[in-house]
Amino acid sequence: MSSPDSDHRLDDIAVRDTRVSDAIDEPMRAMILDILADEALTASEVHERLGDRGVDRTENTVRHHINELRDAGLVDVVRFEEGRGGTTKYYHANTMVLSYSLPDSADAAVEEMVDAVQPQITDALATFTDEYDDTIEEIVADMQPCEHCLTQKYETYVLLTVLRRAFVRSYRD
């Protein structure tokens, strides 16, 4: 795995998962994910919740956006209920979308927290590279569609994906 250039300080990494960003390019879809993050709802219930937030769209439009999120793998159909001559689907988000900016006043506190957890993260990264380097390389090889892409930071993306998913599991447990 390559290491960053020591002449330049890298402060952060912005992750842009194309599957996610394409699906939530429409702002209403991010709202739908937010609504479906806490509980399973029908398209009609999502439509009502959007209305409570001042979003005026038809129920068919809401269904379309839910289907786009489902097709992108961000929403699951978690149950079906039979009734009134049809089947009602209940949807639940499986992905959180965070779209915030920290205030400048948070810099010192964030740096203090980074300093506190950096040794554990360093140990976790060592575990990844020591125990899973071959697996990471196999995943990266599958991600590279062309020779130009060999310069991309695929290893970093794989490691961040693992850390993000571990964070979500820890957060939810």
Backbone as JSON Lines, residues from 0, in Angstrom:
{"i":0,"aa":"M","n":[0.85,-1.18,0.0],"ca":[0.0,0.0,0.0],"c":[0.89,1.24,0.0]}
{"i":1,"aa":"S","n":[0.53,2.23,-0.8],"ca":[1.35,3.43,-0.91],"c":[1.11,4.34,0.28]}
{"i":2,"aa":"S","n":[2.12,5.14,0.61],"ca":[1.97,6.09,1.7],"c":[1.94,7.5,1.13]}
{"i":3,"aa":"P","n":[1.3,8.43,1.85],"ca":[1.17,9.78,1.32],"c":[2.53,10.48,1.24]}
{"i":4,"aa":"D","n":[2.62,11.47,0.36],"ca":[3.81,12.28,0.2],"c":[4.04,13.07,1.49]}
{"i":5,"aa":"S","n":[5.21,12.96,2.08],"ca":[5.47,13.6,3.37],"c":[5.71,15.1,3.25]}
{"i":6,"aa":"D","n":[5.88,15.63,2.03],"ca":[6.09,17.06,1.85],"c":[4.79,17.86,1.93]}
{"i":7,"aa":"H","n":[3.7,17.19,1.91],"ca":[2.4,17.87,1.93],"c":[1.53,17.23,3.01]}
{"i":8,"aa":"R","n":[0.85,18.04,3.77],"ca":[0.01,17.54,4.85],"c":[-1.39,17.26,4.32]}
{"i":9,"aa":"L","n":[-1.81,16.02,4.45],"ca":[-3.16,15.63,4.07],"c":[-4.01,15.68,5.33]}
{"i":10,"aa":"D","n":[-5.05,16.51,5.35],"ca":[-5.86,16.72,6.54],"c":[-7.13,15.88,6.57]}
{"i":11,"aa":"D","n":[-7.66,15.52,5.41],"ca":[-8.96,14.85,5.41],"c":[-9.11,14.09,4.1]}
{"i":12,"aa":"I","n":[-10.12,13.25,4.06],"ca":[-10.45,12.51,2.86],"c":[-11.93,12.67,2.61]}
{"i":13,"aa":"A","n":[-12.3,13.11,1.44],"ca":[-13.71,13.2,1.06],"c":[-14.03,11.93,0.26]}
{"i":14,"aa":"V","n":[-15.04,11.22,0.71],"ca":[-15.4,9.97,0.05],"c":[-16.59,10.23,-0.85]}
{"i":15,"aa":"R","n":[-16.46,9.85,-2.1],"ca":[-17.56,9.99,-3.04],"c":[-17.81,8.64,-3.68]}
{"i":16,"aa":"D","n":[-18.73,7.92,-3.1],"ca":[-19.13,6.63,-3.66],"c":[-20.08,6.96,-4.8]}
{"i":17,"aa":"T","n":[-19.69,6.66,-6.03],"ca":[-20.5,7.07,-7.18],"c":[-21.89,6.47,-7.14]}
{"i":18,"aa":"R","n":[-22.03,5.24,-6.63],"ca":[-23.35,4.63,-6.52],"c":[-24.24,5.47,-5.61]}
{"i":19,"aa":"V","n":[-23.67,5.92,-4.5],"ca":[-24.43,6.72,-3.54],"c":[-24.68,8.13,-4.08]}
{"i":20,"aa":"S","n":[-23.62,8.78,-4.55],"ca":[-23.79,10.18,-4.96],"c":[-24.71,10.31,-6.16]}
{"i":21,"aa":"D","n":[-24.68,9.38,-7.09],"ca":[-25.61,9.44,-8.22],"c":[-27.05,9.29,-7.74]}
{"i":22,"aa":"A","n":[-27.25,8.4,-6.78],"ca":[-28.62,8.14,-6.3],"c":[-29.17,9.31,-5.49]}
{"i":23,"aa":"I","n":[-28.32,10.02,-4.77],"ca":[-28.82,11.1,-3.92],"c":[-28.55,12.47,-4.51]}
{"i":24,"aa":"D","n":[-28.24,12.5,-5.8],"ca":[-28.04,13.77,-6.47],"c":[-29.31,14.62,-6.38]}
{"i":25,"aa":"E","n":[-30.43,13.99,-6.36],"ca":[-31.72,14.66,-6.15],"c":[-31.89,14.87,-4.64]}
{"i":26,"aa":"P","n":[-31.99,16.13,-4.17],"ca":[-32.06,16.4,-2.73],"c":[-33.2,15.67,-2.0]}
{"i":27,"aa":"M","n":[-34.31,15.45,-2.67],"ca":[-35.43,14.78,-2.02],"c":[-35.04,13.35,-1.62]}
{"i":28,"aa":"R","n":[-34.16,12.72,-2.38],"ca":[-33.76,11.35,-2.05],"c":[-32.98,11.31,-0.74]}
{"i":29,"aa":"A","n":[-32.17,12.32,-0.49],"ca":[-31.47,12.37,0.8],"c":[-32.48,12.5,1.93]}
{"i":30,"aa":"M","n":[-33.53,13.28,1.72],"ca":[-34.59,13.39,2.73],"c":[-35.29,12.05,2.94]}
{"i":31,"aa":"I","n":[-35.54,11.35,1.86],"ca":[-36.2,10.05,1.97],"c":[-35.31,9.09,2.76]}
{"i":32,"aa":"L","n":[-34.0,9.08,2.49],"ca":[-33.09,8.24,3.27],"c":[-33.13,8.61,4.74]}
{"i":33,"aa":"D","n":[-33.18,9.89,5.02],"ca":[-33.25,10.35,6.41],"c":[-34.54,9.85,7.07]}
{"i":34,"aa":"I","n":[-35.65,9.94,6.36],"ca":[-36.94,9.49,6.88],"c":[-36.92,7.98,7.13]}
{"i":35,"aa":"L","n":[-36.31,7.24,6.21],"ca":[-36.31,5.77,6.32],"c":[-35.18,5.23,7.2]}
{"i":36,"aa":"A","n":[-34.37,6.1,7.77],"ca":[-33.26,5.64,8.6],"c":[-33.73,5.05,9.92]}
{"i":37,"aa":"D","n":[-34.83,5.55,10.45],"ca":[-35.26,5.15,11.79],"c":[-36.31,4.05,11.82]}
{"i":38,"aa":"E","n":[-37.09,3.95,10.74],"ca":[-38.15,2.94,10.75],"c":[-38.56,2.58,9.33]}
{"i":39,"aa":"A","n":[-39.16,1.4,9.22],"ca":[-39.67,0.95,7.91],"c":[-41.02,1.61,7.65]}
{"i":40,"aa":"L","n":[-41.17,2.15,6.46],"ca":[-42.4,2.84,6.09],"c":[-42.81,2.45,4.67]}
{"i":41,"aa":"T","n":[-44.08,2.64,4.38],"ca":[-44.59,2.46,3.03],"c":[-44.3,3.73,2.23]}
{"i":42,"aa":"A","n":[-44.44,3.64,0.93],"ca":[-44.26,4.83,0.08],"c":[-45.27,5.91,0.46]}
{"i":43,"aa":"S","n":[-46.49,5.5,0.8],"ca":[-47.51,6.48,1.21],"c":[-47.1,7.19,2.49]}
{"i":44,"aa":"E","n":[-46.53,6.44,3.43],"ca":[-46.09,7.06,4.69],"c":[-44.91,7.99,4.47]}
{"i":45,"aa":"V","n":[-44.01,7.61,3.56],"ca":[-42.89,8.49,3.22],"c":[-43.43,9.77,2.58]}
{"i":46,"aa":"H","n":[-44.41,9.63,1.69],"ca":[-45.04,10.78,1.05],"c":[-45.61,11.73,2.11]}
{"i":47,"aa":"E","n":[-46.28,11.18,3.11],"ca":[-46.85,12.0,4.2],"c":[-45.74,12.71,4.98]}
{"i":48,"aa":"R","n":[-44.67,12.0,5.3],"ca":[-43.56,12.6,6.07],"c":[-42.89,13.71,5.27]}
{"i":49,"aa":"L","n":[-42.75,13.52,3.96],"ca":[-42.2,14.58,3.12],"c":[-43.12,15.8,3.14]}
{"i":50,"aa":"G","n":[-44.42,15.54,3.1],"ca":[-45.38,16.64,3.18],"c":[-45.23,17.41,4.49]}
{"i":51,"aa":"D","n":[-44.98,16.68,5.59],"ca":[-44.75,17.33,6.89],"c":[-43.52,18.22,6.86]}
{"i":52,"aa":"R","n":[-42.58,17.91,5.97],"ca":[-41.36,18.7,5.83],"c":[-41.51,19.79,4.76]}
{"i":53,"aa":"G","n":[-42.71,19.92,4.23],"ca":[-42.96,20.97,3.24],"c":[-42.63,20.59,1.82]}
{"i":54,"aa":"V","n":[-42.43,19.31,1.56],"ca":[-42.12,18.86,0.2],"c":[-43.43,18.44,-0.47]}
{"i":55,"aa":"D","n":[-43.78,19.12,-1.55],"ca":[-45.04,18.86,-2.25],"c":[-44.75,18.14,-3.56]}
{"i":56,"aa":"R","n":[-44.83,16.8,-3.52],"ca":[-44.65,15.98,-4.71],"c":[-45.77,14.95,-4.73]}
{"i":57,"aa":"T","n":[-46.03,14.39,-5.88],"ca":[-47.05,13.34,-5.95],"c":[-46.51,12.07,-5.32]}
{"i":58,"aa":"E","n":[-47.41,11.2,-4.93],"ca":[-47.0,9.93,-4.34],"c":[-46.24,9.09,-5.37]}
{"i":59,"aa":"N","n":[-46.64,9.18,-6.64],"ca":[-45.91,8.44,-7.68],"c":[-44.47,8.92,-7.82]}
{"i":60,"aa":"T","n":[-44.25,10.21,-7.68],"ca":[-42.89,10.75,-7.72],"c":[-42.07,10.22,-6.55]}
{"i":61,"aa":"V","n":[-42.69,10.18,-5.38],"ca":[-42.01,9.65,-4.19],"c":[-41.66,8.18,-4.42]}
{"i":62,"aa":"R","n":[-42.61,7.41,-4.96],"ca":[-42.34,5.99,-5.27],"c":[-41.15,5.84,-6.23]}
{"i":63,"aa":"H","n":[-41.14,6.7,-7.24],"ca":[-40.03,6.67,-8.2],"c":[-38.69,6.88,-7.48]}
{"i":64,"aa":"H","n":[-38.62,7.87,-6.6],"ca":[-37.38,8.16,-5.89],"c":[-37.0,7.02,-4.94]}
{"i":65,"aa":"I","n":[-37.97,6.42,-4.29],"ca":[-37.7,5.27,-3.43],"c":[-37.15,4.12,-4.26]}
{"i":66,"aa":"N","n":[-37.73,3.9,-5.43],"ca":[-37.24,2.84,-6.32],"c":[-35.81,3.11,-6.79]}
{"i":67,"aa":"E","n":[-35.48,4.36,-7.08],"ca":[-34.12,4.72,-7.46],"c":[-33.15,4.41,-6.31]}
{"i":68,"aa":"L","n":[-33.56,4.75,-5.09],"ca":[-32.72,4.45,-3.93],"c":[-32.58,2.95,-3.72]}
{"i":69,"aa":"R","n":[-33.66,2.24,-3.94],"ca":[-33.62,0.77,-3.82],"c":[-32.7,0.18,-4.88]}
{"i":70,"aa":"D","n":[-32.82,0.65,-6.11],"ca":[-31.99,0.14,-7.2],"c":[-30.51,0.43,-6.96]}
{"i":71,"aa":"A","n":[-30.21,1.51,-6.25],"ca":[-28.82,1.85,-5.93],"c":[-28.32,1.09,-4.71]}
{"i":72,"aa":"G","n":[-29.21,0.31,-4.08],"ca":[-28.81,-0.48,-2.92],"c":[-28.79,0.29,-1.62]}
{"i":73,"aa":"L","n":[-29.45,1.44,-1.57],"ca":[-29.45,2.27,-0.36],"c":[-30.68,2.04,0.5]}
{"i":74,"aa":"V","n":[-31.71,1.43,-0.08],"ca":[-32.98,1.16,0.6],"c":[-33.33,-0.3,0.33]}
{"i":75,"aa":"D","n":[-33.81,-0.96,1.37],"ca":[-34.26,-2.35,1.24],"c":[-35.76,-2.44,1.43]}
{"i":76,"aa":"V","n":[-36.37,-3.39,0.75],"ca":[-37.76,-3.75,1.04],"c":[-37.64,-4.75,2.2]}
{"i":77,"aa":"V","n":[-38.18,-4.37,3.36],"ca":[-37.96,-5.19,4.55],"c":[-39.15,-6.08,4.9]}
{"i":78,"aa":"R","n":[-40.32,-5.76,4.35],"ca":[-41.46,-6.65,4.54],"c":[-42.56,-6.31,3.56]}
{"i":79,"aa":"F","n":[-43.43,-7.32,3.37],"ca":[-44.59,-7.18,2.5],"c":[-45.82,-7.47,3.34]}
{"i":80,"aa":"E","n":[-46.89,-6.74,3.08],"ca":[-48.17,-7.01,3.74],"c":[-49.24,-7.13,2.66]}
{"i":81,"aa":"E","n":[-49.97,-8.22,2.72],"ca":[-51.07,-8.45,1.79],"c":[-52.34,-7.79,2.35]}
{"i":82,"aa":"G","n":[-53.11,-7.19,1.48],"ca":[-54.35,-6.57,1.93],"c":[-55.0,-5.79,0.82]}
{"i":83,"aa":"R","n":[-56.28,-5.64,0.9],"ca":[-57.08,-4.86,-0.05],"c":[-56.72,-5.15,-1.5]}
{"i":84,"aa":"G","n":[-56.53,-6.4,-1.81],"ca":[-56.29,-6.79,-3.19],"c":[-54.9,-6.48,-3.7]}
{"i":85,"aa":"G","n":[-53.96,-6.14,-2.82],"ca":[-52.61,-5.83,-3.27],"c":[-51.59,-6.11,-2.19]}
{"i":86,"aa":"T","n":[-50.36,-5.84,-2.53],"ca":[-49.25,-6.03,-1.61],"c":[-48.64,-4.67,-1.3]}
{"i":87,"aa":"T","n":[-48.47,-4.41,-0.01],"ca":[-47.84,-3.17,0.43],"c":[-46.4,-3.47,0.82]}
{"i":88,"aa":"K","n":[-45.48,-2.67,0.29],"ca":[-44.06,-2.83,0.59],"c":[-43.66,-1.83,1.67]}
{"i":89,"aa":"Y","n":[-42.81,-2.3,2.57],"ca":[-42.22,-1.45,3.6],"c":[-40.73,-1.31,3.3]}
{"i":90,"aa":"Y","n":[-40.27,-0.08,3.3],"ca":[-38.88,0.23,2.95],"c":[-38.13,0.72,4.19]}
{"i":91,"aa":"H","n":[-36.84,0.4,4.2],"ca":[-35.98,0.88,5.29],"c":[-34.62,1.22,4.7]}
{"i":92,"aa":"A","n":[-34.05,2.34,5.1],"ca":[-32.72,2.73,4.61],"c":[-31.66,1.83,5.24]}
{"i":93,"aa":"N","n":[-30.65,1.49,4.46],"ca":[-29.52,0.73,4.99],"c":[-28.24,1.56,4.96]}
{"i":94,"aa":"T","n":[-28.37,2.83,4.6],"ca":[-27.23,3.73,4.47],"c":[-27.59,5.09,5.05]}
{"i":95,"aa":"M","n":[-26.67,5.65,5.84],"ca":[-26.84,7.01,6.35],"c":[-26.12,7.96,5.4]}
{"i":96,"aa":"V","n":[-26.71,9.08,5.14],"ca":[-26.06,10.11,4.35],"c":[-25.85,11.31,5.26]}
{"i":97,"aa":"L","n":[-24.6,11.68,5.42],"ca":[-24.25,12.83,6.25],"c":[-23.73,13.92,5.33]}
{"i":98,"aa":"S","n":[-24.36,15.06,5.4],"ca":[-23.95,16.17,4.54],"c":[-23.86,17.43,5.39]}
{"i":99,"aa":"Y","n":[-22.75,17.56,6.08],"ca":[-22.56,18.66,7.01],"c":[-21.18,19.25,6.83]}
{"i":100,"aa":"S","n":[-20.97,20.39,7.43],"ca":[-19.65,21.0,7.54],"c":[-19.45,21.38,9.0]}
{"i":101,"aa":"L","n":[-18.3,21.03,9.55],"ca":[-18.0,21.42,10.92],"c":[-17.69,22.91,10.97]}
{"i":102,"aa":"P","n":[-18.1,23.58,12.04],"ca":[-17.73,25.0,12.16],"c":[-16.24,25.12,12.46]}
{"i":103,"aa":"D","n":[-15.64,26.21,12.05],"ca":[-14.22,26.44,12.31],"c":[-13.91,26.37,13.8]}
{"i":104,"aa":"S","n":[-14.87,26.76,14.63],"ca":[-14.66,26.75,16.08],"c":[-14.46,25.34,16.63]}
{"i":105,"aa":"A","n":[-14.77,24.3,15.84],"ca":[-14.62,22.92,16.31],"c":[-13.22,22.37,16.07]}
{"i":106,"aa":"D","n":[-12.38,23.1,15.34],"ca":[-11.06,22.57,14.94],"c":[-10.24,22.06,16.13]}
{"i":107,"aa":"A","n":[-10.13,22.82,17.19],"ca":[-9.29,22.42,18.33],"c":[-9.84,21.15,18.99]}
{"i":108,"aa":"A","n":[-11.15,21.1,19.2],"ca":[-11.75,19.92,19.83],"c":[-11.6,18.69,18.94]}
{"i":109,"aa":"V","n":[-11.79,18.86,17.64],"ca":[-11.65,17.74,16.71],"c":[-10.2,17.25,16.72]}
{"i":110,"aa":"E","n":[-9.24,18.15,16.69],"ca":[-7.83,17.75,16.72],"c":[-7.51,16.98,18.0]}
{"i":111,"aa":"E","n":[-8.06,17.42,19.13],"ca":[-7.83,16.71,20.4],"c":[-8.39,15.28,20.32]}
{"i":112,"aa":"M","n":[-9.58,15.12,19.74],"ca":[-10.17,13.78,19.61],"c":[-9.37,12.93,18.63]}
{"i":113,"aa":"V","n":[-8.9,13.54,17.54],"ca":[-8.07,12.81,16.57],"c":[-6.8,12.31,17.26]}
{"i":114,"aa":"D","n":[-6.16,13.17,18.04],"ca":[-4.96,12.77,18.76],"c":[-5.25,11.61,19.72]}
{"i":115,"aa":"A","n":[-6.43,11.61,20.32],"ca":[-6.79,10.56,21.28],"c":[-7.0,9.2,20.6]}
{"i":116,"aa":"V","n":[-7.59,9.18,19.41],"ca":[-7.89,7.89,18.76],"c":[-6.87,7.47,17.72]}
{"i":117,"aa":"Q","n":[-5.97,8.37,17.33],"ca":[-5.02,8.03,16.28],"c":[-4.2,6.78,16.59]}
{"i":118,"aa":"P","n":[-3.73,6.54,17.82],"ca":[-2.97,5.31,18.06],"c":[-3.78,4.04,17.78]}
{"i":119,"aa":"Q","n":[-5.06,4.02,18.12],"ca":[-5.89,2.85,17.83],"c":[-6.11,2.69,16.33]}
{"i":120,"aa":"I","n":[-6.28,3.79,15.64],"ca":[-6.47,3.73,14.19],"c":[-5.17,3.25,13.52]}
{"i":121,"aa":"T","n":[-4.04,3.71,14.01],"ca":[-2.76,3.26,13.47],"c":[-2.63,1.75,13.65]}
{"i":122,"aa":"D","n":[-3.02,1.24,14.83],"ca":[-2.98,-0.21,15.07],"c":[-3.95,-0.94,14.14]}
{"i":123,"aa":"A","n":[-5.14,-0.38,13.95],"ca":[-6.12,-1.02,13.06],"c":[-5.6,-1.06,11.62]}
{"i":124,"aa":"L","n":[-4.99,0.02,11.16],"ca":[-4.43,0.03,9.8],"c":[-3.3,-0.98,9.67]}
{"i":125,"aa":"A","n":[-2.49,-1.14,10.72],"ca":[-1.43,-2.14,10.68],"c":[-2.03,-3.54,10.58]}
{"i":126,"aa":"T","n":[-3.13,-3.79,11.3],"ca":[-3.82,-5.08,11.21],"c":[-4.31,-5.31,9.79]}
{"i":127,"aa":"F","n":[-4.92,-4.28,9.21],"ca":[-5.4,-4.41,7.82],"c":[-4.27,-4.8,6.89]}
{"i":128,"aa":"T","n":[-3.19,-4.05,6.96],"ca":[-2.11,-4.29,6.0],"c":[-1.36,-5.58,6.3]}
{"i":129,"aa":"D","n":[-1.21,-5.93,7.56],"ca":[-0.5,-7.17,7.91],"c":[-1.33,-8.41,7.6]}
{"i":130,"aa":"E","n":[-2.6,-8.37,7.93],"ca":[-3.43,-9.57,7.83],"c":[-4.29,-9.64,6.56]}
{"i":131,"aa":"Y","n":[-4.57,-8.49,5.95],"ca":[-5.5,-8.47,4.83],"c":[-4.94,-7.84,3.57]}
{"i":132,"aa":"D","n":[-3.64,-7.64,3.51],"ca":[-3.05,-6.96,2.36],"c":[-3.38,-7.67,1.04]}
{"i":133,"aa":"D","n":[-3.29,-9.0,1.02],"ca":[-3.61,-9.74,-0.21],"c":[-5.07,-9.56,-0.6]}
{"i":134,"aa":"T","n":[-5.95,-9.6,0.38],"ca":[-7.38,-9.41,0.12],"c":[-7.65,-8.01,-0.42]}
{"i":135,"aa":"I","n":[-7.02,-7.02,0.2],"ca":[-7.18,-5.63,-0.26],"c":[-6.68,-5.5,-1.7]}
{"i":136,"aa":"E","n":[-5.54,-6.1,-1.99],"ca":[-5.0,-6.04,-3.36],"c":[-5.93,-6.7,-4.37]}
{"i":137,"aa":"E","n":[-6.58,-7.81,-3.98],"ca":[-7.54,-8.47,-4.88],"c":[-8.74,-7.56,-5.14]}
{"i":138,"aa":"I","n":[-9.24,-6.92,-4.1],"ca":[-10.39,-6.02,-4.26],"c":[-9.99,-4.86,-5.17]}
{"i":139,"aa":"V","n":[-8.82,-4.28,-4.91],"ca":[-8.34,-3.15,-5.71],"c":[-8.18,-3.55,-7.17]}
{"i":140,"aa":"A","n":[-7.66,-4.74,-7.42],"ca":[-7.49,-5.2,-8.8],"c":[-8.84,-5.27,-9.52]}
{"i":141,"aa":"D","n":[-9.89,-5.65,-8.82],"ca":[-11.23,-5.69,-9.42],"c":[-11.81,-4.3,-9.65]}
{"i":142,"aa":"M","n":[-11.31,-3.3,-8.93],"ca":[-11.84,-1.94,-9.04],"c":[-11.22,-1.14,-10.17]}
{"i":143,"aa":"Q","n":[-10.07,-1.52,-10.67],"ca":[-9.34,-0.72,-11.64],"c":[-9.76,-1.05,-13.07]}
{"i":144,"aa":"P","n":[-10.56,-0.19,-13.7],"ca":[-11.0,-0.47,-15.06],"c":[-9.99,-0.13,-16.14]}
{"i":145,"aa":"C","n":[-8.95,0.65,-15.82],"ca":[-7.99,1.02,-16.87],"c":[-6.62,1.28,-16.25]}
{"i":146,"aa":"E","n":[-5.62,1.38,-17.12],"ca":[-4.25,1.59,-16.66],"c":[-4.1,2.93,-15.93]}
{"i":147,"aa":"H","n":[-4.79,3.98,-16.4],"ca":[-4.73,5.29,-15.76],"c":[-5.14,5.19,-14.29]}
{"i":148,"aa":"C","n":[-6.1,4.33,-14.02],"ca":[-6.65,4.23,-12.67],"c":[-5.69,3.61,-11.67]}
{"i":149,"aa":"L","n":[-4.56,3.11,-12.14],"ca":[-3.57,2.56,-11.21],"c":[-3.06,3.63,-10.25]}
{"i":150,"aa":"T","n":[-3.2,4.9,-10.62],"ca":[-2.72,5.98,-9.76],"c":[-3.76,6.4,-8.72]}
{"i":151,"aa":"Q","n":[-4.93,5.85,-8.78],"ca":[-5.99,6.23,-7.85],"c":[-5.72,5.61,-6.47]}
{"i":152,"aa":"K","n":[-6.39,6.11,-5.46],"ca":[-6.18,5.67,-4.08],"c":[-7.19,4.59,-3.69]}
{"i":153,"aa":"Y","n":[-7.22,3.51,-4.45],"ca":[-8.18,2.44,-4.21],"c":[-7.98,1.79,-2.85]}
{"i":154,"aa":"E","n":[-6.73,1.61,-2.43],"ca":[-6.48,0.99,-1.13],"c":[-7.11,1.82,-0.02]}
{"i":155,"aa":"T","n":[-6.93,3.13,-0.11],"ca":[-7.51,4.02,0.89],"c":[-9.02,3.91,0.9]}
{"i":156,"aa":"Y","n":[-9.62,3.83,-0.27],"ca":[-11.08,3.7,-0.36],"c":[-11.54,2.4,0.29]}
{"i":157,"aa":"V","n":[-10.85,1.3,0.04],"ca":[-11.22,0.02,0.65],"c":[-11.12,0.11,2.17]}
{"i":158,"aa":"L","n":[-10.01,0.66,2.66],"ca":[-9.83,0.77,4.11],"c":[-10.89,1.67,4.73]}
{"i":159,"aa":"L","n":[-11.21,2.78,4.09],"ca":[-12.24,3.67,4.62],"c":[-13.62,3.0,4.59]}
{"i":160,"aa":"T","n":[-13.88,2.2,3.58],"ca":[-15.14,1.48,3.52],"c":[-15.26,0.53,4.71]}
{"i":161,"aa":"V","n":[-14.19,-0.19,5.0],"ca":[-14.19,-1.1,6.16],"c":[-14.41,-0.3,7.45]}
{"i":162,"aa":"L","n":[-13.67,0.79,7.62],"ca":[-13.81,1.6,8.83],"c":[-15.2,2.21,8.96]}
{"i":163,"aa":"R","n":[-15.75,2.72,7.83],"ca":[-17.1,3.3,7.87],"c":[-18.12,2.26,8.3]}
{"i":164,"aa":"R","n":[-18.05,1.07,7.69],"ca":[-19.03,0.03,8.02],"c":[-18.86,-0.47,9.45]}
{"i":165,"aa":"A","n":[-17.62,-0.57,9.92],"ca":[-17.4,-0.96,11.32],"c":[-17.94,0.12,12.26]}
{"i":166,"aa":"F","n":[-17.75,1.38,11.87],"ca":[-18.28,2.49,12.67],"c":[-19.8,2.39,12.77]}
{"i":167,"aa":"V","n":[-20.47,2.15,11.64],"ca":[-21.93,2.08,11.63],"c":[-22.4,0.93,12.52]}
{"i":168,"aa":"R","n":[-21.75,-0.24,12.42],"ca":[-22.14,-1.37,13.28],"c":[-21.97,-1.02,14.75]}
{"i":169,"aa":"S","n":[-20.85,-0.4,15.09],"ca":[-20.61,-0.01,16.48],"c":[-21.62,1.03,16.94]}
{"i":170,"aa":"Y","n":[-21.93,1.96,16.06],"ca":[-22.87,3.03,16.38],"c":[-24.27,2.48,16.63]}
{"i":171,"aa":"R","n":[-24.68,1.52,15.8],"ca":[-26.03,0.95,15.92],"c":[-26.15,-0.04,17.07]}
{"i":172,"aa":"D","n":[-25.03,-0.69,17.43],"ca":[-25.05,-1.66,18.54],"c":[-24.96,-0.92,19.82]}
